mmCIF file of C-alpha atoms in Angstrom:
data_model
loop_
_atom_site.group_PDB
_atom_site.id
_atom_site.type_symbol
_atom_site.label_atom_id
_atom_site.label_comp_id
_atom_site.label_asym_id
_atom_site.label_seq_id
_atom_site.Cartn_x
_atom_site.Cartn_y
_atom_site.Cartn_z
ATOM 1 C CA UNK A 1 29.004 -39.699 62.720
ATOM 2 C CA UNK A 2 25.064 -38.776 62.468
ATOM 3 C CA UNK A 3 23.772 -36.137 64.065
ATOM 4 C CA UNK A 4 21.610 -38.460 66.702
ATOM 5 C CA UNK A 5 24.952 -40.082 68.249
ATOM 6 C CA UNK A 6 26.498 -36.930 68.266
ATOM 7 C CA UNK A 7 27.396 -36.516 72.372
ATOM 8 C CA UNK A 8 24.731 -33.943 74.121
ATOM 9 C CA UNK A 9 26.342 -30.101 75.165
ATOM 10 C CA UNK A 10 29.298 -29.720 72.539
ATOM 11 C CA UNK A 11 29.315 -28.447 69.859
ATOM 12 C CA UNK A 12 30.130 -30.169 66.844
ATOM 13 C CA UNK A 13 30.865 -29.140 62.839
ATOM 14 C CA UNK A 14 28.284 -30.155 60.172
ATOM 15 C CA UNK A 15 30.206 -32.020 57.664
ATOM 16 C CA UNK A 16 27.842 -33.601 55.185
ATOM 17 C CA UNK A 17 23.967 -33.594 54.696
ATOM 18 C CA UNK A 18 22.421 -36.495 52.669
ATOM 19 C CA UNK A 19 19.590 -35.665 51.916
ATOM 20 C CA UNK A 20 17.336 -34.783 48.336
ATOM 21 C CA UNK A 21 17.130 -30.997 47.399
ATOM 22 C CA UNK A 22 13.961 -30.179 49.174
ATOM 23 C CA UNK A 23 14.986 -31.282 52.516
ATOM 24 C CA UNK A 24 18.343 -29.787 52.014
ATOM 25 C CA UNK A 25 16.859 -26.410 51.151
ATOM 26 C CA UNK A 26 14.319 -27.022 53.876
ATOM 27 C CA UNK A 27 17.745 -27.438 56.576
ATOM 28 C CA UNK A 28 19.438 -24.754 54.893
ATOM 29 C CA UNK A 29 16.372 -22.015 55.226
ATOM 30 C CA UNK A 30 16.714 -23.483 59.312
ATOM 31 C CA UNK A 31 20.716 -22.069 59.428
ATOM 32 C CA UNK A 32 21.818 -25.903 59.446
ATOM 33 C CA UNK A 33 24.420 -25.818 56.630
ATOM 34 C CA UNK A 34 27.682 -27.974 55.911
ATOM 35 C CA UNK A 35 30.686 -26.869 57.573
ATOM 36 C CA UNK A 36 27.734 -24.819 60.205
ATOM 37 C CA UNK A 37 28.007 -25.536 64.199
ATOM 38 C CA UNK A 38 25.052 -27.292 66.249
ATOM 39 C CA UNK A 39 24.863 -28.347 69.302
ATOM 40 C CA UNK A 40 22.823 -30.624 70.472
ATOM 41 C CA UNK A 41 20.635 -30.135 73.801
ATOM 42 C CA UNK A 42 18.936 -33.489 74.131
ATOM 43 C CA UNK A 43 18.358 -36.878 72.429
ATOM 44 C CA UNK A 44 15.608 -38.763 73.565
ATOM 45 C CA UNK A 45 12.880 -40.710 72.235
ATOM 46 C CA UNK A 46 12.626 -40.289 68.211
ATOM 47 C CA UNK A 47 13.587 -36.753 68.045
ATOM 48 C CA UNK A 48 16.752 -34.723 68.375
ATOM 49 C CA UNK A 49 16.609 -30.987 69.750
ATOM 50 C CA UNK A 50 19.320 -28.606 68.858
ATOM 51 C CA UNK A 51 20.488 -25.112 69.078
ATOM 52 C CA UNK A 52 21.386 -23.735 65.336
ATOM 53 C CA UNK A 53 22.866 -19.976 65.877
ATOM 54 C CA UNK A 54 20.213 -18.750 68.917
ATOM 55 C CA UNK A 55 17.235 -20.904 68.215
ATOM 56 C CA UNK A 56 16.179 -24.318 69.284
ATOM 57 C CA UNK A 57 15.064 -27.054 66.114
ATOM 58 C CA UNK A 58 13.762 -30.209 67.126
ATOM 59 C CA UNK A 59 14.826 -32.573 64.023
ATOM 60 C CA UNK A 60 13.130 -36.354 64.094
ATOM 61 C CA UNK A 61 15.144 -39.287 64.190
ATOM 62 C CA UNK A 62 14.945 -39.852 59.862
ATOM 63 C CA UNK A 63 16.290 -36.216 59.213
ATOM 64 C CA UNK A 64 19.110 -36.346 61.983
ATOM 65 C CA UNK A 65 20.256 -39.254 60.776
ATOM 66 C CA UNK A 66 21.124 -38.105 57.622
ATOM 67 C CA UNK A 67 23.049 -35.090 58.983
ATOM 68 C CA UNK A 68 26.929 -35.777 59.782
ATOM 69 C CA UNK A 69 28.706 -34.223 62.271
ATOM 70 C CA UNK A 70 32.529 -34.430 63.139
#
């Protein structure tokens, strides 16, 4: 499932980023890799905020929908 209808307070395994190279690398330089953890701490309006290792990413609405989570 995408990253924005992943459920808010668990933690969940990245399984698949589609994406193009630069935003991959982009994600990657952030901590948020495949087969990483993220959690995510609130979904509302067109972003997505998240907790990657100890620090907080807000990711908009395009981006987090192209992350998968299961």
């Amino acid at each position: 499932m995408p990253l924005v209808l992943a459920p808010v307070g668990q933690e969940v395994k990245i399984v698949k980023i589609v994406a193009d190279d630069k935003t991959k690398k982009h994600l990657s330089n952030l901590g948020i890799l495949v087969m990483g953890t993220i959690i995510v701490l609130s979904a509302s309006g067109g972003s997505t905020v998240c907790r990657v290792k100890d620090g907080r990413i807000a990711l908009d609405r395009t981006v987090a929908s192209r992350i998968y989570v299961g």
